Coordinates of C-alpha atoms in Angstrom, one line a residue:
X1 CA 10.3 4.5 -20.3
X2 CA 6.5 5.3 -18.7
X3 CA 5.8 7.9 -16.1
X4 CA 4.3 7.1 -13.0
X5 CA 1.2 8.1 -11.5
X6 CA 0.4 7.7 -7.7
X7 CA -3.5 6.5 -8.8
X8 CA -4.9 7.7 -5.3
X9 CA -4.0 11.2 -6.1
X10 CA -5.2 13.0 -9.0
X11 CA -3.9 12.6 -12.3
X12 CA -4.7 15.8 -14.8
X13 CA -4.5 15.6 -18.9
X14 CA -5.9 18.8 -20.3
X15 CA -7.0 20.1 -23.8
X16 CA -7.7 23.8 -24.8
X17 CA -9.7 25.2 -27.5
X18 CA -12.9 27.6 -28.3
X19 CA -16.2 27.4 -27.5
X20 CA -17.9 24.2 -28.2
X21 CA -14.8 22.3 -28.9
X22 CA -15.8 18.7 -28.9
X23 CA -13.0 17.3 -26.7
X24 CA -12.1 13.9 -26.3
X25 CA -10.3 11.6 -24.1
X26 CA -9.2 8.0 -24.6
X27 CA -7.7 6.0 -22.3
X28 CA -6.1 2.6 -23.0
X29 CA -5.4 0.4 -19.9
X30 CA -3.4 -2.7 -19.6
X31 CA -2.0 -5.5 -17.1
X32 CA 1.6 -6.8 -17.9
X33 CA 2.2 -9.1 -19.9
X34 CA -0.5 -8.1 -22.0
X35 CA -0.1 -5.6 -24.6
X36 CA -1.9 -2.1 -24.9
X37 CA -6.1 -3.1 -26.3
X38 CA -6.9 -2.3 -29.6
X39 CA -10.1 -0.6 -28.2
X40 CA -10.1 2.2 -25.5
X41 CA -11.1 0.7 -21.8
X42 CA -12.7 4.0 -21.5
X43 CA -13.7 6.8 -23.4
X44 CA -14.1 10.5 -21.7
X45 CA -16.2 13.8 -24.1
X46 CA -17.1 17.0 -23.4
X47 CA -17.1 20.1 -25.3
X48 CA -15.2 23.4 -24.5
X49 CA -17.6 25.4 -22.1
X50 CA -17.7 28.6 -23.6
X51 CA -15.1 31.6 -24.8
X52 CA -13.8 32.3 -20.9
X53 CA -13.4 28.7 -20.2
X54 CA -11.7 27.2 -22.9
X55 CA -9.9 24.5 -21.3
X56 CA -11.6 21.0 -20.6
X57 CA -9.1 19.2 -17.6
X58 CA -10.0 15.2 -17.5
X59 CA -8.8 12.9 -13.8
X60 CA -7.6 9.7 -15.1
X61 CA -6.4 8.4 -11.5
X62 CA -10.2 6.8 -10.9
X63 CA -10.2 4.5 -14.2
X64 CA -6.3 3.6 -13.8
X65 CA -7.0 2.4 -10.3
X66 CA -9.5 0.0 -11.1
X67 CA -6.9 -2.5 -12.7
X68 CA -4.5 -2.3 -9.7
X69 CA -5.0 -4.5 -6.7
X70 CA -3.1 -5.6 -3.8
X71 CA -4.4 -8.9 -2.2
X72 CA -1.0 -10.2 -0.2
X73 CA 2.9 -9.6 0.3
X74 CA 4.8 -13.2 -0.7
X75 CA 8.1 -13.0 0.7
X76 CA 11.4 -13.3 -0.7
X77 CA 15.3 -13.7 -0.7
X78 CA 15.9 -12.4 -4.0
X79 CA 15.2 -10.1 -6.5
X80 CA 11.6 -11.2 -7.6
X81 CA 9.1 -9.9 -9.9
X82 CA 6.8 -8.0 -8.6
X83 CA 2.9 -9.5 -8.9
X84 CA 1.6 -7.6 -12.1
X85 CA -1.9 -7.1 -10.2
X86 CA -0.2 -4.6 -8.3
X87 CA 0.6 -2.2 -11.0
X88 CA -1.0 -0.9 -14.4
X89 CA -0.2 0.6 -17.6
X90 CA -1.8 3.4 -19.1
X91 CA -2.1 5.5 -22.7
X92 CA -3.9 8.5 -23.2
X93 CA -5.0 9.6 -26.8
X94 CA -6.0 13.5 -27.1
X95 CA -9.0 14.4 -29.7
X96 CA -10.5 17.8 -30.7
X97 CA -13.6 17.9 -32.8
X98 CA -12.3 14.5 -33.8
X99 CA -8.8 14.8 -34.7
X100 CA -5.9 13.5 -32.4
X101 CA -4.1 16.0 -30.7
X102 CA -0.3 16.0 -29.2
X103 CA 0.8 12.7 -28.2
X104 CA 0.6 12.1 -24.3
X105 CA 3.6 9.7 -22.9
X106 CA 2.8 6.4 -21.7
X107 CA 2.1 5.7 -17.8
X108 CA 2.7 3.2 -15.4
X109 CA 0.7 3.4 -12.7
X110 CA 0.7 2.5 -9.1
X111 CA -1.9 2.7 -6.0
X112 CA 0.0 5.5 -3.8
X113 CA -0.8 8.8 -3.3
X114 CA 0.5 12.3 -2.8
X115 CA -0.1 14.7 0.3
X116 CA -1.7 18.2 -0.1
X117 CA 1.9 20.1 0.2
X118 CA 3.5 17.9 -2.4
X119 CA 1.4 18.9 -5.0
X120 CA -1.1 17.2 -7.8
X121 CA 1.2 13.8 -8.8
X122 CA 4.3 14.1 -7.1
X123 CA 7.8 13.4 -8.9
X124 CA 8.6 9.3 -8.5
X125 CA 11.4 9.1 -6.2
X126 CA 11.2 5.3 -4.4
X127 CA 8.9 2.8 -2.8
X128 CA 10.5 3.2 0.5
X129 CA 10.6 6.1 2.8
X130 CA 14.0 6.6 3.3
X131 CA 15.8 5.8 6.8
X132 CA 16.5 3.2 9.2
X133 CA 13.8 0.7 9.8
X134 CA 14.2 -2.3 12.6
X135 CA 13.6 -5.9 11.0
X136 CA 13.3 -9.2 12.3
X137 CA 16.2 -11.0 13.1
X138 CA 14.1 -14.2 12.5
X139 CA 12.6 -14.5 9.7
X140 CA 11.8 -12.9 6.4
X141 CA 12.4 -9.3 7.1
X142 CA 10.4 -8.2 4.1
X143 CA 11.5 -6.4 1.1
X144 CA 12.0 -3.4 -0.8
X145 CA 9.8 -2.6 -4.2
X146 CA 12.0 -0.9 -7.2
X147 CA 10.9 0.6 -10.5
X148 CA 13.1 -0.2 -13.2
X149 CA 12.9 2.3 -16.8
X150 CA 15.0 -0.4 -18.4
X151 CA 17.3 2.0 -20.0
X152 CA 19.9 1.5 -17.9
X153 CA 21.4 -0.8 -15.4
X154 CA 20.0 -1.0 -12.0
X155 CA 22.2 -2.2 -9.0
X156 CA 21.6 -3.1 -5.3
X157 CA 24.8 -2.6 -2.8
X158 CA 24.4 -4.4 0.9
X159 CA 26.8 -3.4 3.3
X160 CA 26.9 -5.0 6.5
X161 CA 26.7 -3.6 9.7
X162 CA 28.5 -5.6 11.6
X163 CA 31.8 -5.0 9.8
X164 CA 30.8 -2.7 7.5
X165 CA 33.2 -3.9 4.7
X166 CA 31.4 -7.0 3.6
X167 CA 29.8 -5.7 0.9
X168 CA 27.2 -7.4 -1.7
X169 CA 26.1 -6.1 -4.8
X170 CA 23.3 -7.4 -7.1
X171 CA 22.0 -6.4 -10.2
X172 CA 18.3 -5.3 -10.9
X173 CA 16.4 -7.4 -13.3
X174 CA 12.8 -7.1 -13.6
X175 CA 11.0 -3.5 -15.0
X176 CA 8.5 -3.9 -11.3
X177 CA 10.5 -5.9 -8.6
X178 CA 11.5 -5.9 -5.2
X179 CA 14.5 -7.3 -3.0
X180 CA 15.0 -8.4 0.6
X181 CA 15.4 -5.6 3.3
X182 CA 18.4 -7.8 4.4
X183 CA 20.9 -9.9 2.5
X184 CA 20.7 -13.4 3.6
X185 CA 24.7 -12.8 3.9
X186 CA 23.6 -10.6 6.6
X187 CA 20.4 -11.9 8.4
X188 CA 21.4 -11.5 12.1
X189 CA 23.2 -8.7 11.9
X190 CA 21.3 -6.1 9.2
X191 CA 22.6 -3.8 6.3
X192 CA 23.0 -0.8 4.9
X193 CA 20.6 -1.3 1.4
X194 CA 21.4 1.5 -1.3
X195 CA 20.0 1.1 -4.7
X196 CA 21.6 3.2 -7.6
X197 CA 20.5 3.4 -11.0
X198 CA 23.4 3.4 -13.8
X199 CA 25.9 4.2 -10.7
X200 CA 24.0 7.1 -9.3
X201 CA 22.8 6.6 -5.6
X202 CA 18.9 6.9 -5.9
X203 CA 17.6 5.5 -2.3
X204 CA 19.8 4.6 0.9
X205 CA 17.6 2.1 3.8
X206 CA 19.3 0.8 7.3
X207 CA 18.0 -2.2 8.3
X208 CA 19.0 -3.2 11.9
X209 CA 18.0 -7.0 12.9
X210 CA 17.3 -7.7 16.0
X211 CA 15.4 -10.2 18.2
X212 CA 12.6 -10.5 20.5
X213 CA 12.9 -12.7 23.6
X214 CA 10.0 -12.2 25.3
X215 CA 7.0 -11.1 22.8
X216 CA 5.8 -12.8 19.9
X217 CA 6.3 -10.2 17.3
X218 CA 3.7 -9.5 14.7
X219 CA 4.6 -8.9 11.2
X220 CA 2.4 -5.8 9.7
X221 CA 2.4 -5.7 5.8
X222 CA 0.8 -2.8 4.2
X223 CA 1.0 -0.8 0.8
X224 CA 2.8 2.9 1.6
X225 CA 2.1 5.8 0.1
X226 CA 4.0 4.8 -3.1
X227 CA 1.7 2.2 -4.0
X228 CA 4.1 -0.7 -3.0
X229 CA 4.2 -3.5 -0.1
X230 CA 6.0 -2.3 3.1
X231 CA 6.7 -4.7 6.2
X232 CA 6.6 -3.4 9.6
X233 CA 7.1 -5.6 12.6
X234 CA 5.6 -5.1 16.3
X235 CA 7.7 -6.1 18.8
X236 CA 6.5 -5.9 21.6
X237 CA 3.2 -6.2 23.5
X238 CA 0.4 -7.2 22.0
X239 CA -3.2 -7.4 23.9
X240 CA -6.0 -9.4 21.4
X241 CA -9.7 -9.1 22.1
X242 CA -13.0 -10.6 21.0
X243 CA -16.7 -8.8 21.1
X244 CA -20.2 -10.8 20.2
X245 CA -23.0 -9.3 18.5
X246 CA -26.3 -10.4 17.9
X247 CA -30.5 -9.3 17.5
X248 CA -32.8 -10.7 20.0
X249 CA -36.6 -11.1 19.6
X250 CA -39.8 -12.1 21.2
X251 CA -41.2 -14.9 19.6
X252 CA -45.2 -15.9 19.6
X253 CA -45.7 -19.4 21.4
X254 CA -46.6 -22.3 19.4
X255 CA -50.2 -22.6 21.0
X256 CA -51.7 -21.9 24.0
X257 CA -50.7 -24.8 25.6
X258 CA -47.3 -24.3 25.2
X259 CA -43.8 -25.6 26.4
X260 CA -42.2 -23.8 29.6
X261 CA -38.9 -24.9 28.5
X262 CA -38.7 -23.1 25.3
X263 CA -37.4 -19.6 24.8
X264 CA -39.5 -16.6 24.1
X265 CA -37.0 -14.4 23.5
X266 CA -34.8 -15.8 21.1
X267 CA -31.5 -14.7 19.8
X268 CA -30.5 -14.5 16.2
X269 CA -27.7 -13.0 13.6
X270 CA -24.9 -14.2 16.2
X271 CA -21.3 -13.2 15.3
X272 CA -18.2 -11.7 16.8
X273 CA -15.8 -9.7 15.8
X274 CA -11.7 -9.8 17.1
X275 CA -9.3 -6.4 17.9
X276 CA -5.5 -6.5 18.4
X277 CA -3.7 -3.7 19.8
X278 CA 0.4 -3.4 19.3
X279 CA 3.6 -2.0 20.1
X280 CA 6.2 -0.9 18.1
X281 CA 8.9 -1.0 20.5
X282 CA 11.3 2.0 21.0
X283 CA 12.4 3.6 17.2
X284 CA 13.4 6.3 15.6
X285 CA 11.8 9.5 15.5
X286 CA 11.8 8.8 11.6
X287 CA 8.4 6.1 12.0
X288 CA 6.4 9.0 12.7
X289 CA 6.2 9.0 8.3
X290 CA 5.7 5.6 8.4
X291 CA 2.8 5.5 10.7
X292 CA 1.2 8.5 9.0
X293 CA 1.6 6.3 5.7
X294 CA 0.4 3.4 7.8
X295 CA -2.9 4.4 9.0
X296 CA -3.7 6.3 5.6
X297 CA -3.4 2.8 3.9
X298 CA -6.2 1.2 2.4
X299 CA -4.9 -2.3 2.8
X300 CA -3.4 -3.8 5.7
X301 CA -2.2 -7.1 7.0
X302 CA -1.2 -8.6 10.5
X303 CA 0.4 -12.2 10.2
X304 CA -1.2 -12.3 6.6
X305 CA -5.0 -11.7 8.3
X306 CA -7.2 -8.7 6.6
X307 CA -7.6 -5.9 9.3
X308 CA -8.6 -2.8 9.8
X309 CA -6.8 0.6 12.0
X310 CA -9.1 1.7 14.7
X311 CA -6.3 3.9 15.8
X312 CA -8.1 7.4 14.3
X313 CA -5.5 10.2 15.7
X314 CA -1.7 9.3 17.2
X315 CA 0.9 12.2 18.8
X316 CA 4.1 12.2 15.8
X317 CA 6.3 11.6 18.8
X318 CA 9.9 13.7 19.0
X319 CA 13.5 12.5 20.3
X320 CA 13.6 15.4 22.4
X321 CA 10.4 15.6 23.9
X322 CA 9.9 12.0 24.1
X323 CA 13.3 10.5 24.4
X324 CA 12.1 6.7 24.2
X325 CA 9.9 6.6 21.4
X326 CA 7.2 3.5 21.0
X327 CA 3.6 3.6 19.3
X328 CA 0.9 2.1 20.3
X329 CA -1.8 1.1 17.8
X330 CA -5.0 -0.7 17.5
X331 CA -6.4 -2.6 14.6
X332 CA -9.8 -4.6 14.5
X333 CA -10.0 -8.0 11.9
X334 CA -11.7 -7.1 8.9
X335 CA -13.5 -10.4 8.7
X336 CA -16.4 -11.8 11.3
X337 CA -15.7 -14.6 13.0
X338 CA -18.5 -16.5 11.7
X339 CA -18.5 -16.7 7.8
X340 CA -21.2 -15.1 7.0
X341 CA -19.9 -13.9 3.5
X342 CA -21.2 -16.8 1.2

């Protein structure tokens, strides 16, 4: 069994000696199904300040993240591997003036992150937020991410909501996976998804489908604070719109005799750029954690297009302030609209 490290928060080994010490810190870094190198992928020395400071601390978060990467969420109706891109697996070996130190346990490591009150690395608990989440009665509705220590058995228990004694249970196969939000048992109606490891209930979700028969909703996929795909949908409203940019300059004639019908001032480095702004339709007070998660995430897609959140500040709206609670964001394309890239 590894433990986890959220990569985007910090990720502390330490070694104490004496003055002038010579420290040193390898790390070993691996994608599934390879195995751990034979060579460090980095290598980290210093020496032991002085006789007040006698502790050297290394961050191994930075190097770790550099072998995860989230490109796109594929959808799914069962339990799936996960894509081994989006995780990484880490060993740390602990020297002093050249001879190894304790042994450090293995990590597996994923791109989330930690918030100031939680502490350095906070404790693994889920990929998923718990609560009740509104999905798409049409469609994929997206899926929930698991991390299984293989040393015992896994399960998944979906509970209808429309009778709430339908009840399907599924056993978790893969060490990174993830399952459907909603049973395809139970597509129209939604379920109750708990997920217990050896029997013990670790994470409980409500999904409620439902439809949308007036707006074309907009499916939001972006990795959560965990490090993992979550899918958001917009309901309701959205406005798209498009903005041109380009350099103009005054150019010199051709002679003295020259041709009237020719520009002067010409125009150059033309491109445009596209914005979307959404609604979420009326939730629960609960989303407030998801949009905060939302809008801190480093990768985001709309209908599987690259964008970016303008949205910079947004009220964490209450049930009893608010009564009807919606949220209204705005996200630009991350792309121009002419490829300029190659």
């Amino acid at each position: 069994m590894s433990n986890t490290i959220n990569v985007r928060s910090p990720k502390i080994v330490t070694v104490t000696g004496v003055a002038n010490d010579d420290v040193k810190v390898e790390i070993y870094l691996w994608n599934s199904p390879a195995s751990q190198p034979l060579t460090p992928t980095f290598t980290l020395e210093k020496p032991i300040p002085s006789s007040v400071i006698t502790q050297c601390s290394f961050d191994i978060s930075p190097y770790c993240r550099g072998f995860i990467e989230h490109v796109n969420y594929v959808e799914v109706t069962a339990d799936t591997a996960a894509n081994v891109n989006e995780y990484a697996y880490c060993h740390v070996k602990l020297f002093k003036n050249g001879s190894p130190l304790f042994a450090v346990p293995d990590f597996i490591c994923f791109d989330g992150f930690g918030y100031h009150s939680e502490g350095a690395n906070p404790e693994f608990t889920g990929f998923l937020t718990d609560g009740s989440y509104y999905v798409n009665s049409v469609g994929n509705s997206g899926g929930v991410y698991y991390y299984d220590d293989q040393t015992v058995t896994w399960t998944a228990r979906y509970t209808d909501l429309a009778t709430g004694g339908t009840v399907t249970t599924i056993t978790l196969a893969n060490e990174v996976g993830y399952i459907p939000y909603v049973h395809l048992s139970y597509l129209t109606t939604g379920n109750k998804l708990e997920i217990f490891r050896d029997g013990v209930l670790k994470n409980s979700y409500t999904f409620i489908a439902q439809g949308e028969c007036k707006y074309q909703t907009i499916n939001c996929d972006f990795v959560n604070k965990f490090g993992a795909w979550q899918r958001l949908v917009f309901f309701k409203a959205s406005k798209e719109s498009f903005a041109m940019t380009n350099t103009e300059y005054n150019l010199m004639p051709e002679s003295i005799d020259y041709n009237v019908k020719k520009n002067v001032r010409q125009v150059f480095n033309v491109n445009g750029s596209e914005k979307i702004s959404v609604n979420t339709g009326w939730v629960f007070e609960s989303y407030s954690e998801v949009m905060k998660q939302l809008m801190l995430s480093e990768k985001i897609l709309l209908d599987d297009k690259p964008v970016i959140i303008e949205t910079k500040s947004l009220e964490l709206q209450k049930n009893i302030n608010d009564r009807n609670i919606n949220y209204n964001l705005s996200f630009k394309y991350a792309n121009p609209t002419l490829n300029y890239n190659i």
